[in-house]
Amino acid sequence: KVLSMLLERNAGTAKAKDRTGFTAFAMAADYKDTASQFRCAPNACALLAFGKLLPEYNVSAVCLRVDPASQVAAEARGRLRFAKGDRVKCLVQSPGQQNWEEGTVVGSYRESSWPEIHVAPYEVKLDIGHSVFAVADSEKIIKAEHEGTKSSTRLRGKRFVKQFNDDRWELLDTTTGKARPCSPDSESS
């Protein structure tokens, strides 16, 4: 309720950054690390509150990485836009930018520290390999794969680039910054 009142008074606070460059959503999403620093139990209430407010306000939110160690079985209630197996794209945080990544809905998501009534509507296995969850069923962070995006913050150019580095060839993923060895004649697409 307090978060809702704050956003009603000044919706711009959702995009405000602290002196370290974090938005309120980013700080709420980092609740586990914060709890470990203060030696207390993790509390996801702020993150879950942002999920409820996301459709109504312009909260700077992204889909977040799944934590397999904390994950418990979950079933979302209510009408959802996507079903298990649907192809979607999720807004994710990459080093220094946000971009849309394609993937497949694999179900709903919930962590053991969350109240039982709170379930993230979607867990998505991204084509780039890892899984994320959407804290809300909002087109601001999850869309059908065929839907356009107003502005992609991904840099123009090839996603994968072949380069010669330290006496060997490697394939660099320009989105994640990860590289893997490859042969000089392998395809870079």
Short mmCIF file of N, CA, C and O in Angstrom, two decimals, residues 31-32 44 47-48 109-120 133 135:
data_model
loop_
_atom_site.label_atom_id
_atom_site.label_comp_id
_atom_site.label_asym_id
_atom_site.label_seq_id
_atom_site.Cartn_x
_atom_site.Cartn_y
_atom_site.Cartn_z
N TYR A 31 16.69 -8.64 -3.14
CA TYR A 31 16.34 -8.82 -1.73
C TYR A 31 17.13 -9.92 -1.04
O TYR A 31 17.41 -9.83 0.14
N LYS A 32 17.53 -10.95 -1.76
CA LYS A 32 18.28 -12.05 -1.12
C LYS A 32 19.68 -11.58 -0.70
O LYS A 32 20.13 -11.88 0.40
N ALA A 44 10.61 -10.81 0.18
CA ALA A 44 10.34 -10.41 -1.20
C ALA A 44 9.16 -9.46 -1.34
O ALA A 44 8.72 -9.20 -2.45
N LEU A 47 9.47 -6.58 -3.92
CA LEU A 47 9.50 -7.11 -5.28
C LEU A 47 8.09 -7.52 -5.71
O LEU A 47 7.65 -7.19 -6.81
N LEU A 48 7.38 -8.22 -4.86
CA LEU A 48 6.03 -8.67 -5.19
C LEU A 48 5.07 -7.49 -5.32
O LEU A 48 4.16 -7.51 -6.15
N TYR A 109 6.11 -19.53 -11.56
CA TYR A 109 7.31 -19.53 -10.72
C TYR A 109 6.99 -19.00 -9.33
O TYR A 109 6.22 -18.05 -9.18
N ARG A 110 7.59 -19.62 -8.33
CA ARG A 110 7.47 -19.15 -6.95
C ARG A 110 8.71 -19.58 -6.19
O ARG A 110 9.28 -20.63 -6.47
N GLU A 111 9.13 -18.75 -5.26
CA GLU A 111 10.27 -19.08 -4.41
C GLU A 111 9.78 -19.44 -3.02
O GLU A 111 8.73 -18.96 -2.57
N SER A 112 10.55 -20.27 -2.33
CA SER A 112 10.14 -20.77 -1.02
C SER A 112 9.95 -19.66 0.01
O SER A 112 9.14 -19.80 0.93
N SER A 113 10.65 -18.54 -0.13
CA SER A 113 10.52 -17.44 0.84
C SER A 113 9.32 -16.55 0.57
O SER A 113 9.00 -15.68 1.37
N TRP A 114 8.63 -16.75 -0.56
CA TRP A 114 7.47 -15.92 -0.89
C TRP A 114 6.24 -16.42 -0.15
O TRP A 114 6.08 -17.62 0.06
N PRO A 115 5.33 -15.52 0.19
CA PRO A 115 4.05 -15.97 0.73
C PRO A 115 3.35 -16.89 -0.29
O PRO A 115 3.49 -16.67 -1.50
N GLU A 116 2.63 -17.88 0.19
CA GLU A 116 2.04 -18.88 -0.71
C GLU A 116 1.09 -18.28 -1.74
O GLU A 116 0.92 -18.84 -2.82
N ILE A 117 0.46 -17.17 -1.43
CA ILE A 117 -0.49 -16.57 -2.38
C ILE A 117 0.20 -15.87 -3.55
O ILE A 117 -0.44 -15.56 -4.53
N HIS A 118 1.50 -15.62 -3.45
CA HIS A 118 2.22 -14.91 -4.51
C HIS A 118 2.92 -15.90 -5.43
O HIS A 118 3.77 -16.68 -5.00
N VAL A 119 2.56 -15.83 -6.71
CA VAL A 119 3.16 -16.67 -7.74
C VAL A 119 3.44 -15.78 -8.94
O VAL A 119 2.58 -15.01 -9.38
N ALA A 120 4.66 -15.85 -9.47
CA ALA A 120 4.97 -15.14 -10.71
C ALA A 120 4.28 -15.90 -11.84
O ALA A 120 4.39 -17.13 -11.91
N PHE A 133 11.94 -15.31 -14.78
CA PHE A 133 10.52 -15.26 -14.45
C PHE A 133 10.03 -13.83 -14.61
O PHE A 133 10.77 -12.87 -14.41
N VAL A 135 7.58 -11.20 -13.09
CA VAL A 135 6.92 -10.96 -11.82
C VAL A 135 5.45 -10.56 -12.01
O VAL A 135 4.66 -10.63 -11.09
#
